[in-house]
PDB file of C-alpha atoms in Angstrom:
ATOM      1  CA  MET N   1     127.922 190.627 149.872  1.00  0.00           C
ATOM      2  CA  ASN N   2     126.441 186.885 150.017  1.00  0.00           C
ATOM      3  CA  LEU N   3     128.268 184.215 149.421  1.00  0.00           C
ATOM      4  CA  THR N   4     125.465 181.487 147.797  1.00  0.00           C
ATOM      5  CA  VAL N   5     125.358 177.706 145.416  1.00  0.00           C
ATOM      6  CA  GLU N   6     122.265 179.200 143.667  1.00  0.00           C
ATOM      7  CA  HIS N   7     125.270 178.955 140.569  1.00  0.00           C
ATOM      8  CA  LEU N   8     125.277 174.964 140.632  1.00  0.00           C
ATOM      9  CA  ALA N   9     121.868 174.518 139.469  1.00  0.00           C
ATOM     10  CA  THR N  10     122.127 174.939 136.171  1.00  0.00           C
ATOM     11  CA  THR N  11     124.631 171.803 136.305  1.00  0.00           C
ATOM     12  CA  ARG N  12     123.876 169.949 133.189  1.00  0.00           C
ATOM     13  CA  HIS N  13     123.128 166.064 134.510  1.00  0.00           C
ATOM     14  CA  ALA N  14     125.757 164.937 131.821  1.00  0.00           C
ATOM     15  CA  THR N  15     127.829 166.943 133.764  1.00  0.00           C
ATOM     16  CA  ILE N  16     127.243 166.192 136.789  1.00  0.00           C
ATOM     17  CA  LEU N  17     127.744 162.543 135.571  1.00  0.00           C
ATOM     18  CA  TYR N  18     131.649 162.460 133.893  1.00  0.00           C
ATOM     19  CA  HIS N  19     132.785 164.312 137.185  1.00  0.00           C
ATOM     20  CA  LEU N  20     131.237 161.386 139.763  1.00  0.00           C
ATOM     21  CA  VAL N  21     131.347 158.541 137.140  1.00  0.00           C
ATOM     22  CA  HIS N  22     135.757 160.227 137.357  1.00  0.00           C
ATOM     23  CA  HIS N  23     135.870 160.302 140.838  1.00  0.00           C
ATOM     24  CA  LEU N  24     135.028 156.513 141.133  1.00  0.00           C
ATOM     25  CA  LEU N  25     137.447 156.156 138.750  1.00  0.00           C
ATOM     26  CA  TYR N  26     140.714 157.790 140.035  1.00  0.00           C
ATOM     27  CA  GLU N  27     139.290 157.247 143.795  1.00  0.00           C
ATOM     28  CA  LYS N  28     138.430 153.785 143.691  1.00  0.00           C
ATOM     29  CA  TYR N  29     139.239 151.573 140.804  1.00  0.00           C
ATOM     30  CA  ARG N  30     142.585 152.373 140.622  1.00  0.00           C
ATOM     31  CA  ASP N  31     145.415 150.718 141.569  1.00  0.00           C
ATOM     32  CA  ALA N  32     148.577 152.694 143.678  1.00  0.00           C
ATOM     33  CA  GLY N  33     150.832 154.361 141.139  1.00  0.00           C
ATOM     34  CA  GLN N  34     148.283 153.077 138.070  1.00  0.00           C
ATOM     35  CA  GLU N  35     146.321 155.126 135.518  1.00  0.00           C
ATOM     36  CA  PRO N  36     143.062 154.235 136.196  1.00  0.00           C
ATOM     37  CA  PRO N  37     140.718 150.936 134.712  1.00  0.00           C
ATOM     38  CA  LEU N  38     138.788 153.997 131.843  1.00  0.00           C
ATOM     39  CA  GLN N  39     137.110 150.464 130.291  1.00  0.00           C
ATOM     40  CA  LEU N  40     135.490 150.167 132.503  1.00  0.00           C
ATOM     41  CA  PHE N  41     133.765 153.841 132.656  1.00  0.00           C
ATOM     42  CA  GLY N  42     130.872 152.772 130.181  1.00  0.00           C
ATOM     43  CA  GLN N  43     129.600 150.704 132.950  1.00  0.00           C
ATOM     44  CA  LEU N  44     130.062 153.503 135.922  1.00  0.00           C
ATOM     45  CA  LYS N  45     128.553 154.952 133.878  1.00  0.00           C
ATOM     46  CA  SER N  46     125.029 153.624 134.205  1.00  0.00           C
ATOM     47  CA  ILE N  47     125.298 152.687 137.530  1.00  0.00           C
ATOM     48  CA  ALA N  48     126.247 156.030 138.808  1.00  0.00           C
ATOM     49  CA  ASP N  49     123.718 157.687 136.151  1.00  0.00           C
ATOM     50  CA  GLU N  50     120.835 155.053 138.461  1.00  0.00           C
ATOM     51  CA  TRP N  51     122.297 156.399 140.762  1.00  0.00           C
ATOM     52  CA  LEU N  52     121.703 160.000 139.884  1.00  0.00           C
ATOM     53  CA  ARG N  53     118.443 159.797 139.588  1.00  0.00           C
ATOM     54  CA  THR N  54     116.909 157.534 142.544  1.00  0.00           C
ATOM     55  CA  CYS N  55     119.576 157.574 145.103  1.00  0.00           C
ATOM     56  CA  LEU N  56     120.333 161.328 145.361  1.00  0.00           C
ATOM     57  CA  LYS N  57     117.719 163.174 146.829  1.00  0.00           C
ATOM     58  CA  CYS N  58     118.131 167.328 147.009  1.00  0.00           C
ATOM     59  CA  THR N  59     116.049 169.366 149.998  1.00  0.00           C
ATOM     60  CA  GLY N  60     115.898 172.973 150.247  1.00  0.00           C
ATOM     61  CA  SER N  61     118.259 174.629 148.566  1.00  0.00           C
ATOM     62  CA  THR N  62     120.904 172.205 146.951  1.00  0.00           C
ATOM     63  CA  TYR N  63     121.687 171.282 143.630  1.00  0.00           C
ATOM     64  CA  PRO N  64     122.174 167.496 142.378  1.00  0.00           C
ATOM     65  CA  ALA N  65     125.824 169.770 142.160  1.00  0.00           C
ATOM     66  CA  GLN N  66     126.652 170.442 145.167  1.00  0.00           C
ATOM     67  CA  VAL N  67     127.359 165.825 145.290  1.00  0.00           C
ATOM     68  CA  LEU N  68     130.472 167.239 142.609  1.00  0.00           C
ATOM     69  CA  TYR N  69     132.358 168.408 145.849  1.00  0.00           C
ATOM     70  CA  ARG N  70     135.588 166.961 147.217  1.00  0.00           C
ATOM     71  CA  GLU N  71     133.873 165.590 150.523  1.00  0.00           C
ATOM     72  CA  ILE N  72     130.227 165.268 149.074  1.00  0.00           C
ATOM     73  CA  ALA N  73     131.325 163.064 146.498  1.00  0.00           C
ATOM     74  CA  GLY N  74     134.213 160.482 148.757  1.00  0.00           C
ATOM     75  CA  TYR N  75     130.145 159.636 150.670  1.00  0.00           C
ATOM     76  CA  ALA N  76     128.541 159.563 147.253  1.00  0.00           C
ATOM     77  CA  CYS N  77     130.901 157.055 145.606  1.00  0.00           C
ATOM     78  CA  GLU N  78     132.017 155.759 149.219  1.00  0.00           C
ATOM     79  CA  ARG N  79     127.937 154.111 148.366  1.00  0.00           C
ATOM     80  CA  ILE N  80     128.583 153.155 144.985  1.00  0.00           C
ATOM     81  CA  ALA N  81     131.260 151.313 144.896  1.00  0.00           C
ATOM     82  CA  ALA N  82     130.001 149.372 148.105  1.00  0.00           C
ATOM     83  CA  ALA N  83     126.882 148.844 146.992  1.00  0.00           C
ATOM     84  CA  VAL N  84     128.391 147.627 143.169  1.00  0.00           C
ATOM     85  CA  THR N  85     131.179 145.142 145.425  1.00  0.00           C
ATOM     86  CA  GLU N  86     128.159 144.052 147.676  1.00  0.00           C
ATOM     87  CA  GLY N  87     125.811 142.486 144.362  1.00  0.00           C
ATOM     88  CA  THR N  88     129.002 141.027 142.597  1.00  0.00           C
ATOM     89  CA  GLY N  89     130.151 138.873 146.437  1.00  0.00           C
ATOM     90  CA  GLY N  90     132.708 140.841 146.693  1.00  0.00           C
ATOM     91  CA  GLU N  91     134.460 138.286 143.189  1.00  0.00           C
ATOM     92  CA  GLY N  92     138.136 139.058 143.088  1.00  0.00           C
ATOM     93  CA  ILE N  93     137.078 143.092 144.515  1.00  0.00           C
ATOM     94  CA  THR N  94     138.329 142.845 148.402  1.00  0.00           C
ATOM     95  CA  LYS N  95     141.348 141.165 149.868  1.00  0.00           C
ATOM     96  CA  ALA N  96     141.414 141.087 153.467  1.00  0.00           C
ATOM     97  CA  MET N  97     145.456 142.578 155.256  1.00  0.00           C
ATOM     98  CA  LEU N  98     145.489 141.344 157.990  1.00  0.00           C
ATOM     99  CA  ASP N  99     147.223 142.742 161.601  1.00  0.00           C
ATOM    100  CA  PRO N 100     150.580 141.121 161.101  1.00  0.00           C
ATOM    101  CA  TYR N 101     151.408 140.895 164.517  1.00  0.00           C
ATOM    102  CA  ASN N 102     148.013 140.096 166.004  1.00  0.00           C
ATOM    103  CA  PRO N 103     145.882 138.531 162.626  1.00  0.00           C
ATOM    104  CA  ARG N 104     144.005 136.943 165.338  1.00  0.00           C
ATOM    105  CA  GLY N 105     142.329 138.274 169.189  1.00  0.00           C
ATOM    106  CA  SER N 106     140.555 135.918 171.598  1.00  0.00           C
ATOM    107  CA  SER N 107     138.063 136.794 174.657  1.00  0.00           C
ATOM    108  CA  ARG N 108     140.776 135.647 176.880  1.00  0.00           C
ATOM    109  CA  HIS N 109     142.534 138.118 176.857  1.00  0.00           C
ATOM    110  CA  VAL N 110     139.984 140.892 177.817  1.00  0.00           C
ATOM    111  CA  ALA N 111     140.681 142.312 180.963  1.00  0.00           C
ATOM    112  CA  PHE N 112     139.927 145.847 181.455  1.00  0.00           C
ATOM    113  CA  ASN N 113     138.573 148.536 184.523  1.00  0.00           C
ATOM    114  CA  THR N 114     135.353 150.428 184.144  1.00  0.00           C
ATOM    115  CA  SER N 115     133.089 153.039 186.450  1.00  0.00           C
ATOM    116  CA  LYS N 116     129.753 151.899 183.401  1.00  0.00           C
ATOM    117  CA  ASP N 117     126.557 149.729 183.789  1.00  0.00           C
ATOM    118  CA  LEU N 118     127.731 145.922 183.891  1.00  0.00           C
ATOM    119  CA  TRP N 119     125.975 142.572 182.309  1.00  0.00           C
ATOM    120  CA  THR N 120     126.339 139.163 184.446  1.00  0.00           C
ATOM    121  CA  THR N 121     126.928 136.770 181.502  1.00  0.00           C
ATOM    122  CA  ARG N 122     126.277 133.048 181.796  1.00  0.00           C
ATOM    123  CA  HIS N 123     129.670 131.481 182.524  1.00  0.00           C
ATOM    124  CA  ASP N 124     128.367 128.503 179.315  1.00  0.00           C
ATOM    125  CA  ARG N 125     127.885 131.633 176.223  1.00  0.00           C
ATOM    126  CA  CYS N 126     131.057 133.638 177.116  1.00  0.00           C
ATOM    127  CA  GLN N 127     133.848 133.175 178.283  1.00  0.00           C
ATOM    128  CA  VAL N 128     133.682 137.662 179.679  1.00  0.00           C
ATOM    129  CA  ASN N 129     132.191 137.570 183.064  1.00  0.00           C
ATOM    130  CA  TYR N 130     130.881 140.663 182.938  1.00  0.00           C
ATOM    131  CA  VAL N 131     129.819 142.310 179.292  1.00  0.00           C
ATOM    132  CA  VAL N 132     129.781 145.936 179.619  1.00  0.00           C
ATOM    133  CA  THR N 133     126.134 147.533 178.658  1.00  0.00           C
ATOM    134  CA  ASP N 134     126.990 151.221 177.442  1.00  0.00           C
ATOM    135  CA  SER N 135     122.523 151.202 176.689  1.00  0.00           C
ATOM    136  CA  GLU N 136     119.896 149.915 177.688  1.00  0.00           C
ATOM    137  CA  TRP N 137     119.304 147.903 173.872  1.00  0.00           C
ATOM    138  CA  GLU N 138     122.903 145.975 174.502  1.00  0.00           C
ATOM    139  CA  ALA N 139     121.676 144.640 177.879  1.00  0.00           C
ATOM    140  CA  GLU N 140     118.430 143.332 176.001  1.00  0.00           C
ATOM    141  CA  CYS N 141     121.272 142.108 173.662  1.00  0.00           C
ATOM    142  CA  CYS N 142     122.697 140.587 175.015  1.00  0.00           C
ATOM    143  CA  ARG N 143     119.200 138.783 176.974  1.00  0.00           C
ATOM    144  CA  VAL N 144     118.261 137.623 173.863  1.00  0.00           C
ATOM    145  CA  LEU N 145     121.770 135.947 173.039  1.00  0.00           C
ATOM    146  CA  GLU N 146     122.291 133.893 176.217  1.00  0.00           C
ATOM    147  CA  ASP N 147     117.742 133.136 175.729  1.00  0.00           C
ATOM    148  CA  HIS N 148     118.192 131.422 172.451  1.00  0.00           C
ATOM    149  CA  PRO N 149     118.974 127.697 171.504  1.00  0.00           C
ATOM    150  CA  GLN N 150     121.577 128.536 168.542  1.00  0.00           C
ATOM    151  CA  VAL N 151     124.207 130.382 170.642  1.00  0.00           C
ATOM    152  CA  LEU N 152     127.020 128.898 171.672  1.00  0.00           C
ATOM    153  CA  ARG N 153     130.019 131.812 172.710  1.00  0.00           C
ATOM    154  CA  TYR N 154     128.827 135.445 172.537  1.00  0.00           C
ATOM    155  CA  VAL N 155     131.438 138.500 173.746  1.00  0.00           C
ATOM    156  CA  LYS N 156     131.105 141.946 173.786  1.00  0.00           C
ATOM    157  CA  ASN N 157     133.570 144.048 172.045  1.00  0.00           C
ATOM    158  CA  GLN N 158     135.000 145.791 174.596  1.00  0.00           C
ATOM    159  CA  GLY N 159     138.718 145.204 175.273  1.00  0.00           C
ATOM    160  CA  LEU N 160     138.292 142.565 172.251  1.00  0.00           C
ATOM    161  CA  GLY N 161     140.552 144.932 170.238  1.00  0.00           C
ATOM    162  CA  PHE N 162     138.312 143.802 167.085  1.00  0.00           C
ATOM    163  CA  GLU N 163     138.198 147.213 165.248  1.00  0.00           C
ATOM    164  CA  VAL N 164     137.294 147.879 161.192  1.00  0.00           C
ATOM    165  CA  PRO N 165     138.458 150.108 159.127  1.00  0.00           C
ATOM    166  CA  TYR N 166     136.655 152.167 156.659  1.00  0.00           C
ATOM    167  CA  ARG N 167     136.247 155.723 155.335  1.00  0.00           C
ATOM    168  CA  MET N 168     133.695 158.427 155.717  1.00  0.00           C
ATOM    169  CA  GLY N 169     133.920 160.960 152.929  1.00  0.00           C
ATOM    170  CA  THR N 170     137.547 161.229 152.396  1.00  0.00           C
ATOM    171  CA  GLU N 171     138.467 160.280 155.847  1.00  0.00           C
ATOM    172  CA  ASN N 172     140.214 156.905 157.549  1.00  0.00           C
ATOM    173  CA  ARG N 173     138.337 156.154 160.807  1.00  0.00           C
ATOM    174  CA  ARG N 174     137.805 152.777 162.612  1.00  0.00           C
ATOM    175  CA  TYR N 175     135.452 151.107 163.849  1.00  0.00           C
ATOM    176  CA  LEU N 176     134.194 149.083 166.861  1.00  0.00           C
ATOM    177  CA  PRO N 177     130.621 146.670 166.536  1.00  0.00           C
ATOM    178  CA  ASP N 178     128.822 146.253 169.610  1.00  0.00           C
ATOM    179  CA  PHE N 179     129.159 141.974 169.206  1.00  0.00           C
ATOM    180  CA  ILE N 180     130.628 138.855 167.649  1.00  0.00           C
ATOM    181  CA  ALA N 181     127.852 135.821 168.827  1.00  0.00           C
ATOM    182  CA  LEU N 182     129.567 132.224 166.988  1.00  0.00           C
ATOM    183  CA  ILE N 183     125.983 130.705 165.892  1.00  0.00           C
ATOM    184  CA  ASP N 184     125.695 126.238 165.532  1.00  0.00           C
ATOM    185  CA  ASP N 185     122.899 127.440 161.903  1.00  0.00           C
ATOM    186  CA  GLY N 186     123.398 123.912 160.497  1.00  0.00           C
ATOM    187  CA  HIS N 187     127.877 122.769 160.180  1.00  0.00           C
ATOM    188  CA  GLY N 188     126.927 122.142 163.964  1.00  0.00           C
ATOM    189  CA  PRO N 189     128.878 123.689 166.364  1.00  0.00           C
ATOM    190  CA  ASP N 190     132.378 122.522 164.887  1.00  0.00           C
ATOM    191  CA  ASP N 191     131.647 125.279 162.554  1.00  0.00           C
ATOM    192  CA  PRO N 192     130.227 127.896 163.165  1.00  0.00           C
ATOM    193  CA  LEU N 193     128.935 130.749 162.185  1.00  0.00           C
ATOM    194  CA  HIS N 194     130.320 134.526 163.756  1.00  0.00           C
ATOM    195  CA  LEU N 195     127.962 136.014 163.397  1.00  0.00           C
ATOM    196  CA  VAL N 196     128.386 140.384 163.750  1.00  0.00           C
ATOM    197  CA  ILE N 197     126.016 142.590 165.749  1.00  0.00           C
ATOM    198  CA  GLU N 198     125.711 145.711 165.461  1.00  0.00           C
ATOM    199  CA  ILE N 199     122.974 148.013 167.617  1.00  0.00           C
ATOM    200  CA  LYS N 200     121.892 151.021 166.300  1.00  0.00           C
ATOM    201  CA  GLY N 201     119.357 153.210 166.468  1.00  0.00           C
ATOM    202  CA  TYR N 202     119.822 156.481 164.928  1.00  0.00           C
ATOM    203  CA  ARG N 203     121.009 155.514 162.170  1.00  0.00           C
ATOM    204  CA  ASP N 204     123.217 158.840 160.962  1.00  0.00           C
ATOM    205  CA  GLU N 205     125.877 158.478 157.715  1.00  0.00           C
ATOM    206  CA  ASP N 206     128.502 157.393 159.981  1.00  0.00           C
ATOM    207  CA  ALA N 207     126.737 154.683 160.520  1.00  0.00           C
ATOM    208  CA  LYS N 208     125.096 153.253 156.952  1.00  0.00           C
ATOM    209  CA  ASP N 209     128.821 153.832 155.817  1.00  0.00           C
ATOM    210  CA  LYS N 210     130.346 151.352 158.777  1.00  0.00           C
ATOM    211  CA  ALA N 211     127.718 149.101 158.005  1.00  0.00           C
ATOM    212  CA  ASN N 212     128.546 149.248 154.497  1.00  0.00           C
ATOM    213  CA  THR N 213     131.925 148.097 154.580  1.00  0.00           C
ATOM    214  CA  LEU N 214     130.885 145.391 157.001  1.00  0.00           C
ATOM    215  CA  ARG N 215     128.820 143.811 154.764  1.00  0.00           C
ATOM    216  CA  ALA N 216     130.338 145.015 151.255  1.00  0.00           C
ATOM    217  CA  TYR N 217     133.695 144.233 152.138  1.00  0.00           C
ATOM    218  CA  TRP N 218     134.597 142.615 156.149  1.00  0.00           C
ATOM    219  CA  VAL N 219     132.661 139.706 155.852  1.00  0.00           C
ATOM    220  CA  PRO N 220     133.631 139.004 151.936  1.00  0.00           C
ATOM    221  CA  GLY N 221     137.687 139.374 152.539  1.00  0.00           C
ATOM    222  CA  VAL N 222     137.968 137.558 155.477  1.00  0.00           C
ATOM    223  CA  ASN N 223     134.971 134.933 154.269  1.00  0.00           C
ATOM    224  CA  ARG N 224     137.913 134.322 151.528  1.00  0.00           C
ATOM    225  CA  LEU N 225     140.756 133.707 153.294  1.00  0.00           C
ATOM    226  CA  GLU N 226     139.201 130.297 154.570  1.00  0.00           C
ATOM    227  CA  SER N 227     141.045 130.976 157.506  1.00  0.00           C
ATOM    228  CA  PHE N 228     139.058 132.312 160.706  1.00  0.00           C
ATOM    229  CA  GLY N 229     135.559 130.715 159.475  1.00  0.00           C
ATOM    230  CA  ARG N 230     132.573 132.340 158.393  1.00  0.00           C
ATOM    231  CA  TRP N 231     130.808 135.840 158.737  1.00  0.00           C
ATOM    232  CA  ALA N 232     127.727 137.470 158.056  1.00  0.00           C
ATOM    233  CA  PHE N 233     126.829 140.694 159.476  1.00  0.00           C
ATOM    234  CA  VAL N 234     123.311 141.772 161.161  1.00  0.00           C
ATOM    235  CA  GLU N 235     122.213 145.217 161.903  1.00  0.00           C
ATOM    236  CA  PHE N 236     119.324 145.204 164.669  1.00  0.00           C
ATOM    237  CA  THR N 237     117.484 149.460 164.669  1.00  0.00           C
ATOM    238  CA  GLU N 238     114.922 149.512 166.788  1.00  0.00           C
ATOM    239  CA  VAL N 239     114.996 147.926 170.993  1.00  0.00           C
ATOM    240  CA  PHE N 240     111.108 146.399 170.632  1.00  0.00           C
ATOM    241  CA  GLN N 241     112.836 143.963 168.235  1.00  0.00           C
ATOM    242  CA  ILE N 242     115.661 141.995 168.399  1.00  0.00           C
ATOM    243  CA  GLU N 243     114.547 138.702 169.529  1.00  0.00           C
ATOM    244  CA  ALA N 244     112.312 138.617 165.980  1.00  0.00           C
ATOM    245  CA  ASP N 245     114.869 140.324 164.409  1.00  0.00           C
ATOM    246  CA  PHE N 246     117.461 138.040 165.861  1.00  0.00           C
ATOM    247  CA  ALA N 247     115.142 134.694 165.080  1.00  0.00           C
ATOM    248  CA  LYS N 248     114.430 135.683 161.520  1.00  0.00           C
ATOM    249  CA  ALA N 249     118.479 136.497 161.168  1.00  0.00           C
ATOM    250  CA  VAL N 250     119.408 132.733 162.098  1.00  0.00           C
ATOM    251  CA  GLU N 251     115.949 131.208 160.579  1.00  0.00           C
ATOM    252  CA  THR N 252     117.406 132.366 157.476  1.00  0.00           C
ATOM    253  CA  HIS N 253     121.821 131.532 157.410  1.00  0.00           C
ATOM    254  CA  ILE N 254     119.631 128.091 158.338  1.00  0.00           C
ATOM    255  CA  ALA N 255     117.881 127.675 155.363  1.00  0.00           C
ATOM    256  CA  SER N 256     120.949 129.014 153.309  1.00  0.00           C
ATOM    257  CA  VAL N 257     122.419 126.123 154.619  1.00  0.00           C
ATOM    258  CA  LEU N 258     119.554 123.776 153.679  1.00  0.00           C
ATOM    259  CA  ASP N 259     119.922 125.409 150.485  1.00  0.00           C
ATOM    260  CA  SER N 260     123.283 124.692 150.084  1.00  0.00           C
ATOM    261  CA  VAL N 261     122.917 120.714 150.926  1.00  0.00           C
ATOM    262  CA  ILE N 262     119.716 120.567 148.901  1.00  0.00           C
ATOM    263  CA  THR N 263     121.470 121.700 145.934  1.00  0.00           C
ATOM    264  CA  SER N 264     125.112 119.747 146.984  1.00  0.00           C
ATOM    265  CA  VAL N 265     122.646 116.790 146.533  1.00  0.00           C
ATOM    266  CA  SER N 266     120.697 117.264 143.767  1.00  0.00           C
TER     267      SER N 266
END
């Protein structure tokens, strides 16, 4: 006997939607030991319905009802919850939980042995004398960071201990971004923007979950603490565009600073 998933083809859209919202409520919006916030059902139903109709793509011999398998539902709900959180700026949702034993790191303690290719850094831009380049893309990023006039300092996230917990489906993982750069975005060198940089040539589902976590949860959470400076996240996906994309990202943050100054004055 051949087992197939053809029986899922007749599952009604309303049934899929109900079970997806149920998973959202219980897995993403319920506090531990508490009842789910049923008052959010209507709002989440509208959001999940739009996601199913516009974002879910079925190819080959697949059906929308397969999104109800627990692991796939975890992927779907992670994307929906991240979009909701990012849309609200994380206000009232995200809270950073610091490592009680090591809440603050520093590049001055970086020391390790490696046989990988190295980039010799400018001493006025990086406290670590070498950058381990896992790809030519990372070497290009080093060149861009050292040449750009708004970059105050930067460091490769190698041996720093800078990890971001994230969830892929039902599995808990840890993510190590590639670089951290301090940018003078108009606030002056005493109040730099901490820009987390990820370089990714191929964006699989895991890479998307990492970026969503940084953008929707980690950055708003650490910014709400107001004790570790200002943070932002950028992802580069094309090696020949790193210089232009980085310049555009810096210009965007400088423009937002100018807009806030103009608004406060007016």
